[in-house]
Short mmCIF file of C-alpha atoms and ligand atoms in Angstrom, two decimals:
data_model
loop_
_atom_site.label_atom_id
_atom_site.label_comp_id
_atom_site.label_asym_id
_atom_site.label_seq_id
_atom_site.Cartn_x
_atom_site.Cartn_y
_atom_site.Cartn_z
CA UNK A 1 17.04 40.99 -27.53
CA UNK A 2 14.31 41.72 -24.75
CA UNK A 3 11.30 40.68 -24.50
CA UNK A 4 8.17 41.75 -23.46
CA UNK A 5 8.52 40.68 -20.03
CA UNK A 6 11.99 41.71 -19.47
CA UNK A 7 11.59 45.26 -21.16
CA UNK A 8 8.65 45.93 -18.36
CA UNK A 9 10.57 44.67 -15.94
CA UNK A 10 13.41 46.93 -16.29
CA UNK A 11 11.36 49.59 -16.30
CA UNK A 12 9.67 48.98 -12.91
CA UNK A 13 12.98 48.61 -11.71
CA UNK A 14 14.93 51.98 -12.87
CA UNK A 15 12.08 54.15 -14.73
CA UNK A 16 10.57 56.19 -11.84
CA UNK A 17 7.02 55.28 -11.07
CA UNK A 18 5.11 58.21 -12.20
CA UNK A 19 3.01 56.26 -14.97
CA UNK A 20 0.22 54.35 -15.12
CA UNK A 21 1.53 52.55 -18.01
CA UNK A 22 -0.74 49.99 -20.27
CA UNK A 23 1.13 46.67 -19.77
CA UNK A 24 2.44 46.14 -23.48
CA UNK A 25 5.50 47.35 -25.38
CA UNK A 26 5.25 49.37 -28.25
CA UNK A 27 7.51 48.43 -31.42
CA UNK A 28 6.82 50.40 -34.69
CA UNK A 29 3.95 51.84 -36.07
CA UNK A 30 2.49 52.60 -39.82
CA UNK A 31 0.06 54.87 -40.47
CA UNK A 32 -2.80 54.47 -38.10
CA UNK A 33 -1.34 50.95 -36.52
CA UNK A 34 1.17 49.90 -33.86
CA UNK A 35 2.52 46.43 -33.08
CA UNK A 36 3.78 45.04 -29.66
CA UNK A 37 7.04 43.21 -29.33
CA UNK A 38 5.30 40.35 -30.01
CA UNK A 39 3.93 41.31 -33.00
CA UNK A 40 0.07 42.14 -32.02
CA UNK A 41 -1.49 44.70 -34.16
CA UNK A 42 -3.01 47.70 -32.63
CA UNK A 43 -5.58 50.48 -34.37
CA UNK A 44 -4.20 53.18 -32.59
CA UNK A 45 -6.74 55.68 -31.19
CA UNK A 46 -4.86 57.23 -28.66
CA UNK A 47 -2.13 58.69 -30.93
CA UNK A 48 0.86 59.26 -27.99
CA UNK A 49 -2.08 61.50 -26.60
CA UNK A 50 -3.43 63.19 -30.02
CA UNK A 51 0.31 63.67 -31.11
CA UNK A 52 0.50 61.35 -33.75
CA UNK A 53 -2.01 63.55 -36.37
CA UNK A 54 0.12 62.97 -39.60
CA UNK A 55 0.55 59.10 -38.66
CA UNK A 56 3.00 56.89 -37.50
CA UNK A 57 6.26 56.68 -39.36
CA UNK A 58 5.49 58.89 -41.93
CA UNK A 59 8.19 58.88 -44.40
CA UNK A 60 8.44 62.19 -45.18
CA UNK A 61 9.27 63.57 -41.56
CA UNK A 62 11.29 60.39 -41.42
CA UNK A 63 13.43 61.48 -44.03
CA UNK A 64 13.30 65.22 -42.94
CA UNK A 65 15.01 63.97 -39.44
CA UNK A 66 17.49 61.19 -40.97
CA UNK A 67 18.39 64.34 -43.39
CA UNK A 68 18.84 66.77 -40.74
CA UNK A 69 20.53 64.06 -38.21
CA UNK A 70 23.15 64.02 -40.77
CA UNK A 71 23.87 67.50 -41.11
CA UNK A 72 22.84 69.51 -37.59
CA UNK A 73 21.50 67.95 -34.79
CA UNK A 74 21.91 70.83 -31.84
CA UNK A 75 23.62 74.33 -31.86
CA UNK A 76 21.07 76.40 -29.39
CA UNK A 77 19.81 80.12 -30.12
CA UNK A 78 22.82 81.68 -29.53
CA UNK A 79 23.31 81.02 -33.45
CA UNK A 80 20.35 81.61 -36.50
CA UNK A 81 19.27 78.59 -37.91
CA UNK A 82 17.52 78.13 -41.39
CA UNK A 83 15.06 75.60 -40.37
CA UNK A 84 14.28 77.61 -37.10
CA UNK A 85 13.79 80.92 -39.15
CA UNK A 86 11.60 78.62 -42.27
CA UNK A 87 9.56 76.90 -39.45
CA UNK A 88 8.56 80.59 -37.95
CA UNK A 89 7.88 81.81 -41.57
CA UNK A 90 5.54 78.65 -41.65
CA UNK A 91 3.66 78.61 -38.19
CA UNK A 92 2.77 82.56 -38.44
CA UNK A 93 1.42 81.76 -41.91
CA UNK A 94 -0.85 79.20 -41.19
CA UNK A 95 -1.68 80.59 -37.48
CA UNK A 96 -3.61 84.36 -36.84
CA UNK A 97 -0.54 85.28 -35.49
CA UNK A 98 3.06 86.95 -36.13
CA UNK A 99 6.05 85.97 -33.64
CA UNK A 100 6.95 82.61 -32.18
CA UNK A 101 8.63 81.84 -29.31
CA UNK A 102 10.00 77.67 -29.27
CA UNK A 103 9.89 75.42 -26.61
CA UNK A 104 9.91 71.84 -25.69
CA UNK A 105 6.92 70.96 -24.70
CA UNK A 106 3.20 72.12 -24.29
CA UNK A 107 3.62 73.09 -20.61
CA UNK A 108 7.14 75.10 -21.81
CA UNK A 109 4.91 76.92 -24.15
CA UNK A 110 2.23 77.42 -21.44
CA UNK A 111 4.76 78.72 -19.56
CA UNK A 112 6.66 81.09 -21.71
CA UNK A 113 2.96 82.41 -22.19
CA UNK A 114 2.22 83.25 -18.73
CA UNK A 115 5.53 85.16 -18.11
CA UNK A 116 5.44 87.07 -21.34
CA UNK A 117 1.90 88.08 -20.55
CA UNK A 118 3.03 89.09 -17.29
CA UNK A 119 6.08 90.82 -18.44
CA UNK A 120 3.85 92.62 -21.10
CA UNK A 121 1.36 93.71 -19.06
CA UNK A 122 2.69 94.42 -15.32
CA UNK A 123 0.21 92.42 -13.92
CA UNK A 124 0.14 89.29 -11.88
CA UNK A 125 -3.14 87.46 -11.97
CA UNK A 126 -4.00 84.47 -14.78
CA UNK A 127 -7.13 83.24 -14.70
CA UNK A 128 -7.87 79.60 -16.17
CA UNK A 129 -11.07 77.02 -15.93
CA UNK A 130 -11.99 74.31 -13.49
CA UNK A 131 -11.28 71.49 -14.80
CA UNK A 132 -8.67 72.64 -17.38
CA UNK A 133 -5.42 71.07 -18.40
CA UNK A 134 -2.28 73.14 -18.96
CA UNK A 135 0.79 71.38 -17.52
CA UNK A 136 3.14 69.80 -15.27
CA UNK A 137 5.58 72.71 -14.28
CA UNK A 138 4.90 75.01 -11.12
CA UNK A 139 3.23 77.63 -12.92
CA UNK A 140 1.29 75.72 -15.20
CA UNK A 141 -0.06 72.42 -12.58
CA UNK A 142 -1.05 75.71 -11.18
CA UNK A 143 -3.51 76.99 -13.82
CA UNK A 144 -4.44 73.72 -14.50
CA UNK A 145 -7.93 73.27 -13.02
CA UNK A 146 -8.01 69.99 -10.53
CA UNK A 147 -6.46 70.14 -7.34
CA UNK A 148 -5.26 66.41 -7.99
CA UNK A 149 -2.33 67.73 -9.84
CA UNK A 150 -1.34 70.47 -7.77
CA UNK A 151 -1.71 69.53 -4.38
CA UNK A 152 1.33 68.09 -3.29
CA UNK A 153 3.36 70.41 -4.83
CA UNK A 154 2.84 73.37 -2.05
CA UNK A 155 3.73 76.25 -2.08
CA UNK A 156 2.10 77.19 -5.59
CA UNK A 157 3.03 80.16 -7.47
CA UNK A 158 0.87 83.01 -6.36
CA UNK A 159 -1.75 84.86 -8.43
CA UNK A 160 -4.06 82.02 -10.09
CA UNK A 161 -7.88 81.64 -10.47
CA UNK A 162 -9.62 79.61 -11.68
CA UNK A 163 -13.47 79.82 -12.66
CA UNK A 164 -15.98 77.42 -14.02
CA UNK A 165 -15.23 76.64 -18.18
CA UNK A 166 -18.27 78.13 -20.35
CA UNK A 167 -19.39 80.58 -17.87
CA UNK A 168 -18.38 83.97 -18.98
CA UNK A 169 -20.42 85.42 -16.29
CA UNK A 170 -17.87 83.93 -13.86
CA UNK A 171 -15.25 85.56 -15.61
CA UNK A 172 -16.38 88.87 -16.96
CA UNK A 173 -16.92 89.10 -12.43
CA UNK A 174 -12.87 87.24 -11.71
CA UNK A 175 -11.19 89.84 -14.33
CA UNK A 176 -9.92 92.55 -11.44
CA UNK A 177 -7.40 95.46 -12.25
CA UNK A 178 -4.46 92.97 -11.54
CA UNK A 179 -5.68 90.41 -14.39
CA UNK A 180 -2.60 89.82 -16.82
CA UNK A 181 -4.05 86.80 -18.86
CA UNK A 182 -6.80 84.50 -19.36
CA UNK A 183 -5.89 80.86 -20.37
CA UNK A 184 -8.16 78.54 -21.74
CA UNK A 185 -8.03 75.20 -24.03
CA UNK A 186 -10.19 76.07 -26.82
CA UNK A 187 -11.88 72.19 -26.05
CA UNK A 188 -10.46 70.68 -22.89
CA UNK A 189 -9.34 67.51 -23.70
CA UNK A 190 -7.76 65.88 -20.44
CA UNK A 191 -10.83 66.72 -18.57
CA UNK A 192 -12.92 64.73 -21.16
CA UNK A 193 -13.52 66.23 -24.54
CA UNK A 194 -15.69 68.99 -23.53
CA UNK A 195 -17.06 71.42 -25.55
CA UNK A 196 -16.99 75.16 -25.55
CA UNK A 197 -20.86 75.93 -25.35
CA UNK A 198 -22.04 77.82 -28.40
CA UNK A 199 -20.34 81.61 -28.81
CA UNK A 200 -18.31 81.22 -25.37
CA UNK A 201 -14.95 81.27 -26.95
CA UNK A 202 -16.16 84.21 -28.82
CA UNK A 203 -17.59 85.92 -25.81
CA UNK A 204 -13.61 85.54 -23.42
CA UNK A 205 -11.85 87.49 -26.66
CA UNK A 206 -14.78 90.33 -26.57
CA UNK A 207 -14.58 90.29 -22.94
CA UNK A 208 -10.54 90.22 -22.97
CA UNK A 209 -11.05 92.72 -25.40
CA UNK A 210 -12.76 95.42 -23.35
CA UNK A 211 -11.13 94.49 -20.11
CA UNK A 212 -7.59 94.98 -21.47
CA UNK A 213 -6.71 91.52 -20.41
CA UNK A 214 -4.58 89.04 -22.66
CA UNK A 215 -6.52 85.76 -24.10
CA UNK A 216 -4.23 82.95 -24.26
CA UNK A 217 -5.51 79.98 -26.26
CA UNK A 218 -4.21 76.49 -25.39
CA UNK A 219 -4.11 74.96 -28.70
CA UNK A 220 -1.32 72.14 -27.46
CA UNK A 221 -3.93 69.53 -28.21
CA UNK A 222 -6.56 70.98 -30.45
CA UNK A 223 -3.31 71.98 -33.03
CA UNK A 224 -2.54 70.81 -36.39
CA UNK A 225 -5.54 69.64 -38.16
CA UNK A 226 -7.38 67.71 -34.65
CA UNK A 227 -10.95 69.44 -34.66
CA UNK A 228 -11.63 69.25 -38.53
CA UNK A 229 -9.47 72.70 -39.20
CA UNK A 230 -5.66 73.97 -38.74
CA UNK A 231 -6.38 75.32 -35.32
CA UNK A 232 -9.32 75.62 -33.00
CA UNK A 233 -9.18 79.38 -33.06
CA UNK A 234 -10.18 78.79 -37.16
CA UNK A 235 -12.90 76.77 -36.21
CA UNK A 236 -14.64 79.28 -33.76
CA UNK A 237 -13.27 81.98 -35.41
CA UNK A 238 -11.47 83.95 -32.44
CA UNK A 239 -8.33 85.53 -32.48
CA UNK A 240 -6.29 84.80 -29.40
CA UNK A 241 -3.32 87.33 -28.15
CA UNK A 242 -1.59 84.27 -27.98
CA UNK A 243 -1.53 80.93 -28.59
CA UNK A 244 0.47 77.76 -27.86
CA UNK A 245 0.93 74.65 -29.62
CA UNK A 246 3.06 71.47 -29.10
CA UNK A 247 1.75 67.95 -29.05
CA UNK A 248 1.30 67.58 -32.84
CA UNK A 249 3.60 70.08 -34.04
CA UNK A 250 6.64 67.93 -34.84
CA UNK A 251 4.43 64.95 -36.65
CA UNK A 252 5.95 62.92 -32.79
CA UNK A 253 8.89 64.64 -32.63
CA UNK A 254 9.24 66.49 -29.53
CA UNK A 255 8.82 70.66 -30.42
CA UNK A 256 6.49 73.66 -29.06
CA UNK A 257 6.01 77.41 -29.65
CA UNK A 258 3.88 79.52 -28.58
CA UNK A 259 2.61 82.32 -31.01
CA UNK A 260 1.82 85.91 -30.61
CA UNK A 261 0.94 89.24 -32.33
CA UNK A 262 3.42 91.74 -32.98
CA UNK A 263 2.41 93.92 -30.49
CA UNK A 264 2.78 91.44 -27.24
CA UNK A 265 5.66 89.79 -28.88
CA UNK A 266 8.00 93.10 -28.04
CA UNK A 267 6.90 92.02 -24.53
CA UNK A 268 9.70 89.86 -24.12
CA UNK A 269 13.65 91.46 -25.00
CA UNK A 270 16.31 90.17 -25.42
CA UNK A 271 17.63 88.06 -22.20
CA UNK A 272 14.15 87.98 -20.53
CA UNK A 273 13.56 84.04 -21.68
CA UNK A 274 15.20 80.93 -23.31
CA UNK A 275 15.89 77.68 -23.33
CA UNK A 276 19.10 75.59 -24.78
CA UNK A 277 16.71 72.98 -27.06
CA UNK A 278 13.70 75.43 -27.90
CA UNK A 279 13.49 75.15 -31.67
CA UNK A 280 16.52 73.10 -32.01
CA UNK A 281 17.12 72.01 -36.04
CA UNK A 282 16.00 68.61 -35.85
CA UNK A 283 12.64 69.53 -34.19
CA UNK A 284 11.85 72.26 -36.42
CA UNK A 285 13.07 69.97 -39.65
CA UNK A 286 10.29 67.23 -38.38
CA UNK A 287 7.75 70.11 -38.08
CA UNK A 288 8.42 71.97 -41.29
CA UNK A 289 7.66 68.37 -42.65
CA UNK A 290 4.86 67.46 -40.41
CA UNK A 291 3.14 70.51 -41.36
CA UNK A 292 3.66 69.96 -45.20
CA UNK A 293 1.96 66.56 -44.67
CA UNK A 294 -1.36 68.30 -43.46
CA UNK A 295 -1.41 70.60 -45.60
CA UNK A 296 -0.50 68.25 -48.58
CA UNK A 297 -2.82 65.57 -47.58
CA UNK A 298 -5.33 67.87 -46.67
CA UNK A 299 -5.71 66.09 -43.19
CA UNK A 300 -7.49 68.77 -41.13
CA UNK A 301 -10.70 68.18 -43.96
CA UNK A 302 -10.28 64.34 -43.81
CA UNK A 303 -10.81 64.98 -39.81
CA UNK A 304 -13.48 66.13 -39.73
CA UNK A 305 -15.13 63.97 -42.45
CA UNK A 306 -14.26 60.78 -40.65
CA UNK A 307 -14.76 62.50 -36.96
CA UNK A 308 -18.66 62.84 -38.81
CA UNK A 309 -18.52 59.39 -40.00
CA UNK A 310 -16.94 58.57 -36.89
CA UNK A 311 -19.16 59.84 -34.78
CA UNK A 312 -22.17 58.79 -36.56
CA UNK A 313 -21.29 54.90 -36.17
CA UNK A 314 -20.63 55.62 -32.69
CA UNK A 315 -24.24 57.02 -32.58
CA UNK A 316 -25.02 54.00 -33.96
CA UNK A 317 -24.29 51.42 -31.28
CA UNK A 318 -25.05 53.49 -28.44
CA UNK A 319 -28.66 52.89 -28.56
CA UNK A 320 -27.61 49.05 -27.56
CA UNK A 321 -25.39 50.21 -24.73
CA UNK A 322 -27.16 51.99 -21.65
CA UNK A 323 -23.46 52.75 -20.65
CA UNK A 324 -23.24 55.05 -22.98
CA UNK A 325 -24.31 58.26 -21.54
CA UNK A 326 -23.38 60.90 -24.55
CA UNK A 327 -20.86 61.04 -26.95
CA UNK A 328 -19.15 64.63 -28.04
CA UNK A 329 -16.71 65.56 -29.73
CA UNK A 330 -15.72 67.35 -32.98
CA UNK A 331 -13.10 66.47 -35.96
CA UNK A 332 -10.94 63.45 -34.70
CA UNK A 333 -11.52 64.41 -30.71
CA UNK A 334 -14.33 62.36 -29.36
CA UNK A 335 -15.32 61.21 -25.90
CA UNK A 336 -17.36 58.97 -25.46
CA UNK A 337 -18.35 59.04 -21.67
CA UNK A 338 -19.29 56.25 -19.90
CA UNK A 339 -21.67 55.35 -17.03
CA UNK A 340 -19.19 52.17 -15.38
CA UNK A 341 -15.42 51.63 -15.30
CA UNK A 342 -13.49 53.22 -18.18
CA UNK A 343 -9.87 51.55 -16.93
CA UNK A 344 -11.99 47.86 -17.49
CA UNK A 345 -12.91 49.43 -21.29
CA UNK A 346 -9.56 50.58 -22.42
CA UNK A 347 -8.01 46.95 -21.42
CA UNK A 348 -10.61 45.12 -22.82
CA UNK A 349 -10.15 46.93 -26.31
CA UNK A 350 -6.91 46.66 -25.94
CA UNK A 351 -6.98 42.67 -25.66
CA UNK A 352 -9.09 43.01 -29.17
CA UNK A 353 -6.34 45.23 -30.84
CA UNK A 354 -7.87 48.98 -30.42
CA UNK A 355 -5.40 51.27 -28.13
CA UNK A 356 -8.20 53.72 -26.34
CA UNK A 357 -7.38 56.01 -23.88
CA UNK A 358 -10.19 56.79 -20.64
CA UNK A 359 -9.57 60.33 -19.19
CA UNK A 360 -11.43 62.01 -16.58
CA UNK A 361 -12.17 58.42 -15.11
CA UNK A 362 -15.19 58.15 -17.27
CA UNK A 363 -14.16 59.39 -20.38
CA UNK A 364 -12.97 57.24 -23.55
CA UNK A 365 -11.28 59.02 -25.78
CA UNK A 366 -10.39 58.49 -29.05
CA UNK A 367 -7.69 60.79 -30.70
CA UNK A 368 -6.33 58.69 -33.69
CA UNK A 369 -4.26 59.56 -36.40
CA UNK A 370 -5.89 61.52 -38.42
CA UNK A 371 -4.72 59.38 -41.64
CA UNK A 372 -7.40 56.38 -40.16
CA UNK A 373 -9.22 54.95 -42.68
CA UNK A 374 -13.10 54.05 -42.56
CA UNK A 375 -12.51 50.72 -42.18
CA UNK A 376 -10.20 51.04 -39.56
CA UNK A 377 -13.05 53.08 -37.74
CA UNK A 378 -15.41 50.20 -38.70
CA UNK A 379 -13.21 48.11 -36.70
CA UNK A 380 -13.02 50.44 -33.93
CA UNK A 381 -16.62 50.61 -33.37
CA UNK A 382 -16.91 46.92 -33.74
CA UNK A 383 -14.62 46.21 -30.79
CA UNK A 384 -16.46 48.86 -28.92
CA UNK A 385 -19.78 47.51 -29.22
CA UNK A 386 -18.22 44.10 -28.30
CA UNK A 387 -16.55 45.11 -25.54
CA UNK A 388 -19.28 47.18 -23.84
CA UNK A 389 -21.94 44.41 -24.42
C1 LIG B 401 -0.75 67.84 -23.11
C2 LIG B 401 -1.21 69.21 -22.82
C3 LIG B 401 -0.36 70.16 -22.21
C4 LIG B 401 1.00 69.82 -21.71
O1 LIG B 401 1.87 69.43 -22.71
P1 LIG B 401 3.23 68.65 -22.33
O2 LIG B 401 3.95 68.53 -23.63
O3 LIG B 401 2.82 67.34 -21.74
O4 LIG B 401 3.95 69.49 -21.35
C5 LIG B 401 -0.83 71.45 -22.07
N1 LIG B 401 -2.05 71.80 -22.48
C6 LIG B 401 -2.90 70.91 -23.06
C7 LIG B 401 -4.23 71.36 -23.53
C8 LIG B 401 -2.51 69.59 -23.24
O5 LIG B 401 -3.35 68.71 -23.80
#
């Protein structure tokens, strides 16, 4: 068997270096915890990047995949599927919207959204937010808002803008007569947890509204129960043309979709997209399960309870810690943002058994599970206060 050593070590050798990987190796998990190879236990806040929303391990998506391993792994769309079909039924009854679309990840989605709302409309431009995080493909590094991404990727696809997030003035004057599609995370999470300011969200559909251009919200990592409700779109009460999801849709299982009305739906015919995995049996079996979790276990209520209580220990320490210089967030996504070295935080709490993640240099985030417990966020705290004293 490998060990810690030797398991990082193969990696460096044959695992291209496009990570800047924590230097431990993740084992199993339960619930809100990992362990290491050697055993160490971790309260995970991080989440595989707010995927993990129903837990680690969770034995009923467990089962759901060991079931469906045993019966239909992979026959691609040119057959029906029942778990496809029942997972479709499922997402446009607990989303605002009626048609799906699978993919494989959230930049997949992203992407199927910008060519159907291209194809549907005739138009060219998208227009997304500074600062914004949509992807890794062409098309999508493209909308997403930092140059760091994109850069040395040239030539980009043509026809993106980008304006500043929470300024609809900016917007209302980028819309021109070639605008297909506005995309926007309903809270942008890789450029730090930041908020939409108060009625913005509501102000790009009324805006989309009159100016015939397509809203398409980026749920991929406020989805499935994050910010305190199913979707972000039920928290601010908008209803987006379209919508994709991903991260947390197959309780860690690798599954996306992005969801539309009826009307933009006929938008794409038959031939015009695809993929050979998109909505494959075993992903949609862990999602129909994943989903029946949080509904079950009523997890988008229990986040934002313990974001509350969450955020009000946080509130708590910060007084003691001038590096604190605000903390945000809403439901289970909270940033707490940080006047010094985030990179220094994250391995310090590591070393004391909390897995944090810092985005946007100075941003720590915390995305658990949302099946933590209150003493588990105890704990959390704890180590924080520790760490930044
Ligand atoms: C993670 C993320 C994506 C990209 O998803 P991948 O599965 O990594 O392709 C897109 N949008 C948002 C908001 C994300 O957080």
């Amino acid at each position: 068997m490998l060990n810690s050593e030797e398991v990082i070590n193969l990696e460096k050798k044959f695992v291209m270096q496009t990570y800047n990987r924590q230097p431990i190796v993740i084992s199993h998990g339960k619930g809100a915890l990992v362990w290491d190879l050697d055993g160490k236990e971790y309260i995970d806040c991080f989440a595989g990047i707010a995927v993990n929303n129903i837990g680690h391990a969770n034995p009923k998506v467990a089962l759901a995949l060991c079931y469906q391993a045993q019966n239909l792994i992979h026959t691609s769309n040119i057959y029906y599927t029942k778990e496809q079909a029942q997972l479709a039924h499922e997402l446009t009854d607990i989303s605002r919207h009626d048609r799906v679309f699978f993919a494989n990840s959230g930049a997949e989605a992203n992407e199927a959204a910008i060519k159907l709302a291209r194809k549907f409309t005739g138009k060219s431009e998208i227009i997304s937010t500074i600062n914004s995080f949509h992807g890794r493909t062409l098309a999508t590094v493209t909308a997403t808002g930092s140059d760091k991404y994109s850069e040395p990727f040239k030539p980009l696809p043509q026809g993106f803008k980008h304006v500043p997030f929470g300024d609809i003035k900016a917007l209302a004057e980028a819309i021109s007569d070639d605008t297909a599609a506005v995309i926007i995370e309903a809270i942008q999470g890789e450029g730090g947890v930041i908020l939409p300011p108060e009625g913005y969200l509501k102000d790009v559909e009324s805006l989309c509204d009159q100016k015939d251009v397509l809203f398409i919200l980026d749920e991929v990592q406020t989805g499935f129960g994050r910010t305190g409700e199913m979707f972000a779109s039920d928290l601010y009460n908008i209803q987006p043309d379209m919508t994709t999801v991903a991260k947390a849709l197959g309780g860690g299982y690798p599954i996306a979709a992005l969801l539309a009305n009826e009307r933009i739906s006929k938008g794409f015919e038959i031939g015009d997209h695809g993929t050979t995995f998109g909505g494959n049996p075993l992903g949609c079996a862990a999602a129909i399960a994943s989903i029946e979790v949080l509904k079950d276990e009523n997890l988008p209520a229990k986040a934002k309870e313990l974001g509350d209580y969450f955020i009000d220990k946080l509130a708590e320490i910060a007084d003691n810690h001038q590096a604190i210089t605000q903390i945000r967030g809403i439901g289970l996504m909270i940033g707490i943002e940080i006047d010094g070295n985030g990179a220094e935080i994250v391995d310090k709490c590591r070393e004391e058994g909390v897995l944090v993640n810092c985005t946007a240099e100075n941003v720590i985030r915390l995305t658990p599970p949302l099946v933590i417990n209150k003493e588990q966020i105890d704990k959390v705290v704890e180590v924080l206060d520790k760490v930044l004293s």
